[in-house]
Short mmCIF file of C-alpha atoms in Angstrom, two decimals:
data_model
loop_
_atom_site.label_atom_id
_atom_site.label_comp_id
_atom_site.label_asym_id
_atom_site.label_seq_id
_atom_site.Cartn_x
_atom_site.Cartn_y
_atom_site.Cartn_z
CA MET A 1 183.31 72.86 188.69
CA ALA A 2 182.60 69.93 190.34
CA GLY A 3 180.00 71.54 192.66
CA ARG A 4 178.29 73.51 189.66
CA LEU A 5 178.10 70.25 187.78
CA LEU A 6 176.33 68.62 190.91
CA LYS A 7 173.94 71.30 191.17
CA VAL A 8 173.30 71.28 187.43
CA SER A 9 172.67 67.55 187.68
CA THR A 10 170.46 68.18 190.64
CA VAL A 11 168.28 70.53 189.06
CA ALA A 12 168.05 68.48 185.86
CA ALA A 13 167.17 65.31 187.66
CA ALA A 14 164.39 67.07 189.82
CA VAL A 15 162.90 68.75 186.38
CA PHE A 16 163.16 65.17 184.64
CA ALA A 17 161.44 63.77 187.40
CA SER A 18 158.79 66.03 188.00
CA SER A 19 157.93 65.88 184.32
CA GLY A 20 157.89 62.26 184.42
CA PHE A 21 155.28 62.52 187.44
CA TYR A 22 153.31 65.03 185.64
CA LEU A 23 153.19 63.09 182.31
CA HIS A 24 152.50 59.76 183.96
CA ASN A 25 149.48 61.51 186.22
CA LYS A 26 148.18 63.05 182.96
CA HIS A 27 148.45 59.47 180.91
CA VAL A 28 150.45 60.33 178.23
CA ASP A 29 152.32 58.19 176.31
CA LEU A 30 155.96 58.96 176.10
CA ASN A 31 156.03 57.71 172.53
CA ASP A 32 153.57 60.04 171.20
CA ILE A 33 156.23 62.92 172.38
CA SER A 34 158.04 64.36 169.37
CA LEU A 35 161.20 65.06 171.43
CA ILE A 36 161.11 61.35 172.71
CA ARG A 37 161.01 60.16 169.50
CA PHE A 38 163.66 62.43 168.09
CA GLY A 39 165.93 61.99 170.99
CA ARG A 40 165.72 58.21 170.51
CA ALA A 41 166.23 58.33 166.77
CA ALA A 42 169.32 60.50 167.37
CA ALA A 43 170.77 58.58 170.00
CA THR A 44 170.55 55.12 167.87
CA THR A 45 172.22 57.25 165.00
CA ALA A 46 175.10 58.38 167.28
CA VAL A 47 175.42 55.20 168.60
CA ILE A 48 175.78 53.38 165.51
CA SER A 49 177.91 55.98 163.84
CA TYR A 50 180.34 55.61 166.75
CA ASP A 51 180.45 52.15 166.17
CA TYR A 52 181.42 52.38 162.84
CA ILE A 53 184.02 55.37 163.23
CA THR A 54 186.04 53.39 166.14
CA THR A 55 185.97 49.60 165.04
CA PHE A 56 188.15 49.69 162.20
CA ARG A 57 190.78 51.95 163.47
CA ASN A 58 193.39 49.54 163.86
CA VAL A 59 192.42 47.00 161.34
CA SER A 60 193.46 46.87 157.98
CA TYR A 61 191.29 47.21 154.96
CA GLY A 62 190.46 44.15 152.94
CA THR A 63 191.93 41.99 155.76
CA GLU A 64 190.06 38.78 157.03
CA GLU A 65 189.88 40.15 160.23
CA TYR A 66 188.26 43.66 158.71
CA TRP A 67 185.09 41.65 156.86
CA ASP A 68 184.68 39.40 160.16
CA LEU A 69 184.36 42.93 162.14
CA LYS A 70 182.37 44.49 159.39
CA SER A 71 180.03 41.94 159.46
CA LYS A 72 179.52 41.92 163.47
CA VAL A 73 179.23 45.96 163.28
CA HIS A 74 176.49 45.52 160.50
CA ARG A 75 174.49 43.22 162.64
CA ARG A 76 174.77 45.10 165.76
CA SER A 77 173.96 47.98 163.88
CA ALA A 78 170.75 46.22 162.23
CA GLU A 79 169.57 45.20 165.65
CA ARG A 80 169.73 48.89 166.88
CA LEU A 81 168.02 50.05 163.94
CA ARG A 82 165.16 47.12 164.41
CA ASP A 83 164.77 48.06 168.09
CA LEU A 84 164.38 51.66 167.03
CA CYS A 85 161.59 51.24 164.78
CA CYS A 86 159.99 48.91 167.28
CA ALA A 87 160.09 51.78 169.78
CA ASN A 88 159.20 54.36 167.37
CA ARG A 89 156.87 52.51 165.28
CA GLY A 90 154.62 53.97 162.49
CA THR A 91 156.53 55.61 159.97
CA PHE A 92 160.05 53.90 161.37
CA ILE A 93 158.74 50.41 161.02
CA LYS A 94 157.32 51.20 157.30
CA VAL A 95 160.85 52.79 156.48
CA GLY A 96 162.44 49.88 158.47
CA GLN A 97 160.24 47.25 156.36
CA HIS A 98 161.36 48.90 153.15
CA LEU A 99 165.10 48.50 154.08
CA GLY A 100 164.21 44.77 154.94
CA ALA A 101 162.96 44.08 151.48
CA LEU A 102 166.27 45.11 149.62
CA ASP A 103 167.74 41.78 149.63
CA TYR A 104 170.30 42.27 146.46
CA LEU A 105 170.81 45.94 147.59
CA LEU A 106 171.97 46.18 151.44
CA PRO A 107 174.39 43.83 153.34
CA GLN A 108 172.71 40.68 154.38
CA GLU A 109 172.89 41.46 158.22
CA TYR A 110 170.64 44.46 157.64
CA THR A 111 168.13 42.59 155.60
CA SER A 112 167.94 39.58 157.65
CA THR A 113 167.49 41.40 161.00
CA LEU A 114 164.98 43.99 159.54
CA LYS A 115 162.44 41.55 158.07
CA VAL A 116 161.10 40.87 161.40
CA LEU A 117 159.51 44.32 161.35
CA HIS A 118 156.78 42.67 159.07
CA SER A 119 155.54 40.68 162.31
CA ARG A 120 156.67 43.17 164.93
CA ALA A 121 154.30 45.73 163.86
CA PRO A 122 152.10 47.65 167.00
CA GLN A 123 148.77 46.69 167.56
CA SER A 124 146.06 49.36 168.61
CA THR A 125 143.61 48.74 171.55
CA MET A 126 139.91 48.16 170.80
CA ASP A 127 138.73 51.78 172.28
CA GLU A 128 141.09 53.28 169.69
CA ILE A 129 139.64 51.39 166.99
CA GLN A 130 136.24 52.26 168.24
CA GLN A 131 137.05 55.85 168.19
CA VAL A 132 138.49 55.92 164.78
CA ILE A 133 135.30 54.48 163.29
CA ARG A 134 132.98 56.59 165.30
CA GLU A 135 134.73 59.95 164.17
CA ASP A 136 134.84 58.61 160.53
CA LEU A 137 131.59 56.81 160.13
CA GLY A 138 129.68 58.68 162.61
CA LYS A 139 128.37 55.49 164.09
CA GLU A 140 128.86 53.11 166.93
CA ILE A 141 130.58 49.56 165.64
CA HIS A 142 127.39 47.48 166.54
CA GLU A 143 125.04 50.10 164.21
CA LEU A 144 127.50 49.28 161.19
CA PHE A 145 128.10 44.91 161.74
CA SER A 146 126.35 42.66 163.11
CA SER A 147 129.66 41.02 164.44
CA PHE A 148 133.21 42.64 164.45
CA ASP A 149 135.93 40.41 165.53
CA GLU A 150 138.17 42.45 168.19
CA ASN A 151 141.44 40.61 167.44
CA PRO A 152 142.77 41.51 164.25
CA GLN A 153 143.48 39.33 161.63
CA GLY A 154 146.85 41.08 161.38
CA ALA A 155 148.48 44.57 162.38
CA ALA A 156 150.99 46.35 159.75
CA SER A 157 152.77 49.25 160.22
CA LEU A 158 149.83 51.73 159.68
CA ALA A 159 146.96 49.93 160.29
CA GLN A 160 145.29 46.65 161.42
CA VAL A 161 142.43 44.75 159.64
CA HIS A 162 139.55 43.20 161.47
CA LYS A 163 136.79 40.42 160.38
CA ALA A 164 133.37 41.72 160.50
CA VAL A 165 130.02 40.75 159.18
CA LEU A 166 127.65 43.27 157.63
CA GLN A 167 123.76 43.58 158.46
CA ASP A 168 123.51 41.89 155.30
CA GLY A 169 125.34 38.82 156.37
CA ARG A 170 128.14 39.44 154.14
CA THR A 171 131.79 39.36 155.78
CA VAL A 172 134.23 42.11 155.50
CA ALA A 173 137.62 43.09 156.34
CA VAL A 174 137.67 46.26 157.78
CA LYS A 175 141.16 47.99 157.56
CA VAL A 176 141.46 50.78 160.45
CA GLN A 177 144.39 53.13 160.66
CA HIS A 178 146.50 53.27 163.74
CA PRO A 179 145.06 56.91 165.35
CA LYS A 180 148.53 58.26 165.80
CA VAL A 181 149.98 57.59 162.88
CA GLN A 182 148.95 60.73 160.80
CA THR A 183 149.78 63.30 163.30
CA GLN A 184 153.45 61.38 163.37
CA SER A 185 154.44 60.55 160.11
CA SER A 186 155.26 64.22 158.69
CA LYS A 187 157.21 64.90 161.93
CA ASP A 188 159.18 61.21 161.74
CA ILE A 189 160.13 62.10 158.34
CA ILE A 190 161.43 65.36 159.02
CA VAL A 191 163.63 63.31 161.53
CA MET A 192 164.80 60.98 159.34
CA GLU A 193 165.93 63.45 157.00
CA PHE A 194 167.89 65.38 159.13
CA LEU A 195 169.80 62.29 160.58
CA VAL A 196 170.25 60.92 156.93
CA GLN A 197 171.81 64.43 155.78
CA ALA A 198 174.24 64.20 159.32
CA VAL A 199 175.43 60.63 158.65
CA HIS A 200 175.87 61.60 155.12
CA TRP A 201 178.23 64.55 156.47
CA LEU A 202 180.12 61.87 158.67
CA PHE A 203 180.35 59.04 155.93
CA PRO A 204 180.36 60.66 152.72
CA ASP A 205 179.70 57.17 151.06
CA PHE A 206 176.52 56.99 152.82
CA ALA A 207 174.15 58.23 150.57
CA PHE A 208 170.43 57.32 151.67
CA MET A 209 168.83 60.47 150.78
CA TRP A 210 166.56 58.53 148.00
CA LEU A 211 164.81 56.66 150.84
CA VAL A 212 163.84 59.73 152.87
CA GLU A 213 162.65 61.03 149.61
CA GLU A 214 160.60 58.17 148.66
CA ALA A 215 159.38 58.30 152.20
CA LYS A 216 158.28 61.89 151.68
CA LYS A 217 156.64 61.07 148.68
CA ASN A 218 154.78 57.92 149.37
CA MET A 219 153.64 57.93 152.92
CA PRO A 220 150.38 60.60 152.18
CA LEU A 221 149.49 58.19 149.56
CA GLU A 222 149.66 55.16 152.00
CA LEU A 223 147.75 56.85 154.54
CA ASP A 224 144.89 57.79 152.30
CA PHE A 225 142.83 54.64 152.38
CA LEU A 226 140.32 56.10 149.79
CA ASN A 227 143.33 56.33 147.27
CA GLU A 228 144.02 52.54 148.26
CA GLY A 229 140.65 51.57 147.22
CA ARG A 230 140.81 53.61 143.51
CA ASN A 231 144.28 51.29 143.22
CA ALA A 232 142.46 48.47 143.79
CA GLU A 233 139.49 49.00 141.33
CA LYS A 234 142.01 50.35 138.74
CA VAL A 235 144.43 47.13 138.80
CA ALA A 236 141.19 44.95 139.29
CA GLY A 237 139.82 46.57 136.07
CA MET A 238 143.62 46.64 134.36
CA LEU A 239 144.03 42.65 134.80
CA LYS A 240 140.56 41.10 134.77
CA HIS A 241 141.65 39.20 131.87
CA PHE A 242 143.82 36.96 134.35
CA ASP A 243 140.90 34.69 135.88
CA PHE A 244 143.30 33.48 138.44
CA LEU A 245 143.86 37.18 139.93
CA LYS A 246 141.59 38.32 142.49
CA VAL A 247 141.17 41.84 144.29
CA PRO A 248 138.97 42.20 147.24
CA LYS A 249 135.76 44.64 146.03
CA ILE A 250 135.90 47.67 148.19
CA TYR A 251 132.76 48.99 150.10
CA TRP A 252 132.70 52.68 149.53
CA ASP A 253 129.95 53.38 151.65
CA LEU A 254 131.93 52.33 154.65
CA SER A 255 135.37 53.42 153.60
CA THR A 256 137.27 56.96 154.60
CA LYS A 257 140.82 58.03 154.23
CA ARG A 258 141.42 55.86 157.45
CA ILE A 259 139.27 53.16 157.19
CA LEU A 260 138.94 50.68 154.35
CA THR A 261 136.28 48.12 154.32
CA MET A 262 136.54 45.28 151.53
CA ASP A 263 135.57 41.65 150.97
CA PHE A 264 136.89 39.47 153.18
CA ALA A 265 139.73 37.26 151.36
CA GLU A 266 140.82 33.92 152.88
CA GLY A 267 144.30 31.84 151.90
CA GLY A 268 147.50 31.25 152.85
CA GLN A 269 150.70 33.49 152.37
CA VAL A 270 152.46 32.99 149.09
CA ASN A 271 155.65 31.66 150.85
CA ASP A 272 153.79 29.13 152.75
CA ARG A 273 154.87 26.03 151.33
CA GLU A 274 153.47 24.02 153.87
CA TYR A 275 149.97 25.46 153.03
CA MET A 276 150.26 24.86 149.41
CA ARG A 277 151.19 21.30 150.13
CA ARG A 278 148.09 20.70 152.07
CA ASN A 279 145.88 22.35 149.60
CA GLY A 280 147.16 20.85 146.37
CA ILE A 281 148.71 23.97 145.33
CA ASP A 282 151.52 23.97 142.60
CA VAL A 283 154.37 25.87 143.62
CA ASN A 284 155.45 26.55 139.85
CA GLU A 285 152.00 27.45 138.75
CA ILE A 286 151.68 30.34 141.18
CA SER A 287 155.28 31.40 140.53
CA GLN A 288 154.10 31.32 136.82
CA HIS A 289 151.23 33.63 137.82
CA LEU A 290 153.03 36.00 139.87
CA GLY A 291 155.55 36.33 136.64
CA LYS A 292 152.20 37.10 134.25
CA MET A 293 150.59 39.93 136.23
CA TYR A 294 153.87 41.59 137.44
CA SER A 295 155.03 41.61 133.87
CA GLU A 296 151.71 43.17 132.49
CA MET A 297 151.85 45.75 135.10
CA ILE A 298 155.16 46.58 134.71
CA PHE A 299 156.01 46.53 131.21
CA VAL A 300 152.59 46.57 129.30
CA ASN A 301 150.56 48.95 131.80
CA GLY A 302 153.26 50.72 133.54
CA PHE A 303 151.08 50.74 136.89
CA VAL A 304 152.85 48.56 139.56
CA HIS A 305 151.90 46.88 142.64
CA CYS A 306 155.16 47.79 145.03
CA ASP A 307 154.48 45.91 147.96
CA PRO A 308 154.29 42.12 147.26
CA HIS A 309 155.77 40.94 150.43
CA PRO A 310 154.18 37.58 151.63
CA GLY A 311 151.60 38.82 153.80
CA ASN A 312 150.32 40.74 150.71
CA VAL A 313 149.72 37.93 148.44
CA LEU A 314 147.62 34.96 149.24
CA VAL A 315 146.76 31.66 147.45
CA ARG A 316 144.03 29.59 147.47
CA LYS A 317 142.09 27.13 145.84
CA CYS A 318 138.90 28.33 144.42
CA PRO A 319 136.08 26.10 145.93
CA ARG A 320 133.52 26.27 143.05
CA SER A 321 136.39 25.74 140.05
CA ASN A 322 139.19 24.32 142.03
CA LYS A 323 141.46 26.36 140.22
CA THR A 324 144.25 27.99 141.73
CA GLU A 325 143.93 31.90 142.76
CA ILE A 326 146.09 34.78 143.72
CA VAL A 327 144.39 37.06 146.20
CA LEU A 328 146.22 40.59 145.71
CA LEU A 329 145.85 42.80 148.68
CA ASP A 330 147.27 46.28 150.23
CA HIS A 331 147.12 48.57 147.15
CA GLY A 332 148.33 51.81 148.95
CA LEU A 333 151.72 52.03 146.91
CA TYR A 334 151.97 51.85 143.36
CA GLN A 335 154.22 53.47 141.18
CA VAL A 336 152.96 55.07 137.97
CA LEU A 337 155.86 54.51 135.15
CA LYS A 338 156.32 57.49 132.62
CA GLU A 339 155.94 55.75 128.94
CA ASP A 340 159.89 56.88 127.98
CA PHE A 341 161.07 55.15 131.03
CA ARG A 342 158.80 51.95 130.63
CA LEU A 343 159.82 51.37 126.92
CA ASP A 344 163.78 51.95 127.78
CA TYR A 345 162.97 49.48 130.90
CA CYS A 346 161.48 46.88 128.58
CA ARG A 347 164.24 47.41 126.23
CA LEU A 348 166.61 47.02 128.84
CA TRP A 349 165.09 43.62 129.52
CA GLN A 350 165.16 42.49 126.22
CA ALA A 351 168.89 43.32 125.84
CA LEU A 352 169.55 41.47 129.23
CA MET A 353 167.80 38.37 128.10
CA LYS A 354 169.84 38.34 124.86
CA ALA A 355 172.95 39.15 126.37
CA ASP A 356 173.17 42.10 123.98
CA MET A 357 176.03 43.86 125.95
CA LYS A 358 175.56 47.08 123.52
CA GLY A 359 171.84 47.11 124.35
CA ILE A 360 172.52 46.81 128.32
CA GLU A 361 175.04 49.58 128.08
CA ARG A 362 172.78 51.91 126.22
CA TYR A 363 169.70 51.41 127.74
CA SER A 364 171.19 51.33 131.32
CA ARG A 365 172.75 54.80 130.75
CA ARG A 366 169.22 56.20 129.35
CA LEU A 367 167.92 55.11 132.85
CA GLY A 368 170.45 57.18 134.78
CA ALA A 369 173.15 54.45 135.45
CA GLY A 370 175.82 56.41 133.69
CA ASP A 371 179.30 54.25 133.83
CA LEU A 372 177.72 52.16 136.62
CA TYR A 373 175.46 50.21 134.04
CA PRO A 374 177.69 46.88 134.86
CA LEU A 375 176.66 47.46 138.60
CA PHE A 376 172.97 48.42 137.53
CA ALA A 377 172.51 45.25 135.04
CA CYS A 378 173.76 43.05 138.53
CA VAL A 379 171.52 45.04 140.57
CA LEU A 380 168.75 44.74 138.45
CA THR A 381 169.00 40.89 137.91
CA ALA A 382 170.27 40.08 141.18
CA ARG A 383 172.87 38.02 139.04
CA SER A 384 176.84 38.08 138.58
CA TRP A 385 178.28 40.15 135.62
CA LYS A 386 179.67 36.78 134.30
CA SER A 387 175.84 35.63 133.86
CA VAL A 388 174.85 38.90 132.68
CA SER A 389 177.30 38.58 129.90
CA GLU A 390 176.02 35.01 129.03
CA GLY A 391 172.76 35.78 128.95
CA ILE A 392 170.63 35.72 132.26
CA SER A 393 167.89 33.33 130.58
CA GLN A 394 170.54 30.96 129.44
CA THR A 395 172.36 30.95 132.84
CA PRO A 396 170.81 28.74 135.73
CA VAL A 397 170.68 30.37 139.22
CA THR A 398 173.05 28.62 141.41
CA THR A 399 173.77 28.94 145.39
CA SER A 400 177.20 30.06 144.88
CA GLU A 401 176.09 33.13 142.48
CA ASP A 402 173.40 33.97 145.50
CA VAL A 403 176.68 34.17 147.90
CA GLU A 404 178.59 36.46 145.57
CA ILE A 405 175.89 38.59 145.04
CA ARG A 406 174.96 39.07 148.77
CA THR A 407 178.71 39.28 149.36
CA ASN A 408 179.38 42.17 146.73
CA ALA A 409 176.02 43.98 148.28
CA ALA A 410 178.47 44.56 151.60
CA GLN A 411 181.45 45.46 149.47
CA TYR A 412 179.89 47.61 147.00
CA LEU A 413 177.69 49.40 149.29
CA PRO A 414 178.90 53.10 148.48
CA GLN A 415 178.89 52.22 144.87
CA ILE A 416 175.16 50.97 145.24
CA SER A 417 174.38 54.18 147.13
CA ASP A 418 175.63 56.36 144.28
CA LEU A 419 173.73 54.43 141.84
CA LEU A 420 170.42 54.46 143.75
CA ASN A 421 170.71 58.23 143.89
CA ARG A 422 171.40 58.78 140.14
CA VAL A 423 168.64 56.37 138.93
CA PRO A 424 165.04 58.04 138.35
CA ARG A 425 162.99 57.81 141.54
CA GLN A 426 160.23 55.53 139.26
CA MET A 427 163.19 52.86 139.55
CA LEU A 428 163.76 52.51 143.37
CA LEU A 429 160.20 51.08 144.23
CA LEU A 430 160.84 48.69 140.99
CA LEU A 431 163.98 47.51 142.80
CA LYS A 432 162.17 47.01 145.60
CA THR A 433 159.28 44.87 144.01
CA ASN A 434 161.88 43.07 142.08
CA ASP A 435 163.74 41.99 145.42
CA LEU A 436 160.21 40.87 146.90
CA LEU A 437 159.44 38.69 144.19
CA ARG A 438 162.87 37.12 144.16
CA GLY A 439 162.51 36.41 147.54
CA ILE A 440 159.13 34.63 147.18
CA GLU A 441 160.51 32.65 144.21
CA THR A 442 163.56 31.40 146.24
CA ILE A 443 161.34 30.45 149.21
CA LEU A 444 159.01 28.38 146.69
CA GLN A 445 162.25 27.26 144.83
CA THR A 446 161.37 28.51 141.59
CA ARG A 447 164.15 31.04 140.79
CA ALA A 448 165.86 28.58 138.29
CA SER A 449 162.48 28.52 136.41
CA SER A 450 162.22 30.06 132.69
CA SER A 451 158.55 31.12 133.14
CA SER A 452 159.58 34.61 134.71
CA PHE A 453 161.55 35.50 131.46
CA ILE A 454 159.12 33.85 129.42
CA SER A 455 156.48 36.28 130.57
CA MET A 456 158.67 39.26 130.39
CA SER A 457 159.65 38.39 126.80
CA ARG A 458 155.79 38.42 125.89
CA CYS A 459 155.19 41.52 127.85
CA CYS A 460 158.24 43.57 126.60
CA THR A 461 157.43 42.49 123.09
CA ARG A 462 153.83 43.45 123.21
CA ALA A 463 154.58 46.79 125.01
CA VAL A 464 157.41 47.69 122.37
CA ALA A 465 155.09 46.79 119.36
CA SER A 466 152.26 48.71 120.73
CA HIS A 467 154.34 51.71 121.09
CA ARG A 468 155.69 51.19 117.74
CA ARG A 469 152.07 51.17 116.16
CA SER A 470 151.19 54.08 117.79
CA LYS A 471 153.58 55.96 116.31
CA THR A 472 152.73 55.47 112.68
CA ARG A 473 149.86 55.94 110.59
CA SER A 474 150.85 53.70 107.59
CA TRP A 475 148.88 50.30 107.21
CA SER A 476 151.52 48.94 105.53
CA LYS A 477 154.03 49.83 108.49
CA ARG A 478 151.26 48.84 111.16
CA LEU A 479 150.90 45.11 109.29
CA GLN A 480 154.78 45.08 109.47
CA ILE A 481 154.88 45.76 113.06
CA PHE A 482 152.03 43.15 113.62
CA LEU A 483 153.29 40.49 111.61
CA SER A 484 156.73 41.08 113.37
CA GLU A 485 154.89 40.95 116.86
CA ALA A 486 153.35 37.77 115.95
CA ILE A 487 156.45 35.87 114.63
CA THR A 488 158.39 36.77 117.97
CA LEU A 489 155.56 35.93 120.19
CA GLY A 490 155.19 32.57 118.33
CA GLN A 491 158.80 31.63 118.95
CA ILE A 492 158.77 32.53 122.41
CA SER A 493 155.34 29.99 122.66
CA LEU A 494 157.49 27.42 120.83
CA TYR A 495 160.19 27.61 123.26
CA GLU A 496 157.89 27.63 126.17
CA MET A 497 156.59 24.36 124.57
CA PHE A 498 160.23 22.74 124.22
CA LEU A 499 161.07 23.50 127.65
CA TRP A 500 157.82 21.77 128.96
CA MET A 501 158.44 18.79 126.92
CA LYS A 502 161.80 18.78 128.33
CA SER A 503 160.45 18.56 131.65
CA SER A 504 157.70 16.48 131.58
CA THR A 505 157.51 12.38 131.20
CA LEU A 506 154.92 12.55 128.08
CA GLY A 507 157.41 15.10 126.68
CA CYS A 508 160.42 13.07 126.95
CA TRP A 509 158.89 9.77 125.62
CA VAL A 510 157.70 12.36 122.62
CA LEU A 511 161.50 13.74 122.23
CA ALA A 512 162.99 10.32 122.30
CA LEU A 513 160.62 8.78 119.93
CA VAL A 514 161.52 12.07 117.53
CA SER A 515 165.20 11.36 118.06
CA PHE A 516 164.61 7.95 116.42
CA LEU A 517 162.96 9.12 113.24
CA PRO A 518 165.13 9.18 109.87
CA GLY A 519 166.97 12.50 109.40
CA THR A 520 166.85 13.49 112.92
CA SER A 521 170.28 12.13 114.00
#
């Protein structure tokens, strides 16, 4: 037996060595070989699974030792997953970034470890960039641009962006897709699907098929840069009444499925407080602007930019008007909300802000949460059930509550997985968007502000009133709906003015004077 094993090992070693020598001479990148990518992913999955299976054998559930060990296993597993994403690149990094954004849905060990993937994206060589431009635009770089910066402004999981100058002197950003992503993505998703099903078989509580389904649906859209250009133009037209929002203009004659050319936009990342301080940008104003535009996208238009991580949201001072502006980039991933879903979502948020417990249960169930509606409310708001019961617009966010939510994300992972498999697929990207926006507010230290609730209240009121008007032909009924909407919006404005007066020096003086007037004591 030992002799046979030695012979088999010798032959296997010789085949492996000769294959390696052949591939090296042919200058084949091992990362391009599907078998290598699959083997790497399968090995990582096996190691992570074995770690979870064996670590808790002799530890009682719920003890301090158990939770300490669980945190360590989460951390080790997250690091292995991060290393796999960095090795396989492309789709793996994209999915890893998606997981890293789910702050209030996954254990903190995973999200904090996977967040670094936003800065660990691969970079294509200049030869590869030239090849893509030559194949798609039919010309050399020097024929299309008077200058082209070889050092990318930024590299992402699917593409990288170069600064260039057109022949007429206009400065543009040229987004070029990594050449191998298209061919690898479909195979990578099949690998992920197989491995997630295998893990689910081993650990029935692990139900993350929703993640693979979302990747399968969204990846082809994100790899089509013409689709991204259309999305950019659509949202720019939809939100043109917001003078603070800027969406770069698309140059269609220099764009293809793998290349997107647009106006070059300068600014600091939305989470860069030091940049804002240096440039006199008010973080509260930025937070209000974000709340307004995302509330409008979600509740009124149902067309939602679903990747607001800091690299895609720039802030700046307009040199002409000196007004604060937000530049929204990367329009590859949008969610189109069905009308019934959007209206139920509006009414759920109205119930959450009013602490209407019957409404919270009713609309959570209509959105697919079933008996898990309390967990759904907590996941959606990133607040404790106590805060939800008392009214999230009335209860300030505290550090202890944030710690409680993150701890619960680890303890209730099976229930959260079950919930995410129940709700409509549209909800998944909204939850990711919510988490990214909360992350920005946390860094800007504006989460305790009421501005986001005020923006949501206005947009929910307008959306529901618009829907009710569309369902009636009666002029008297329409007038009634209009008056009800006007009164509610007026009440929201008065409340906003009251909050402003409470927080401003002038307002404090006015309130103090009013308190001394006869009949106000």
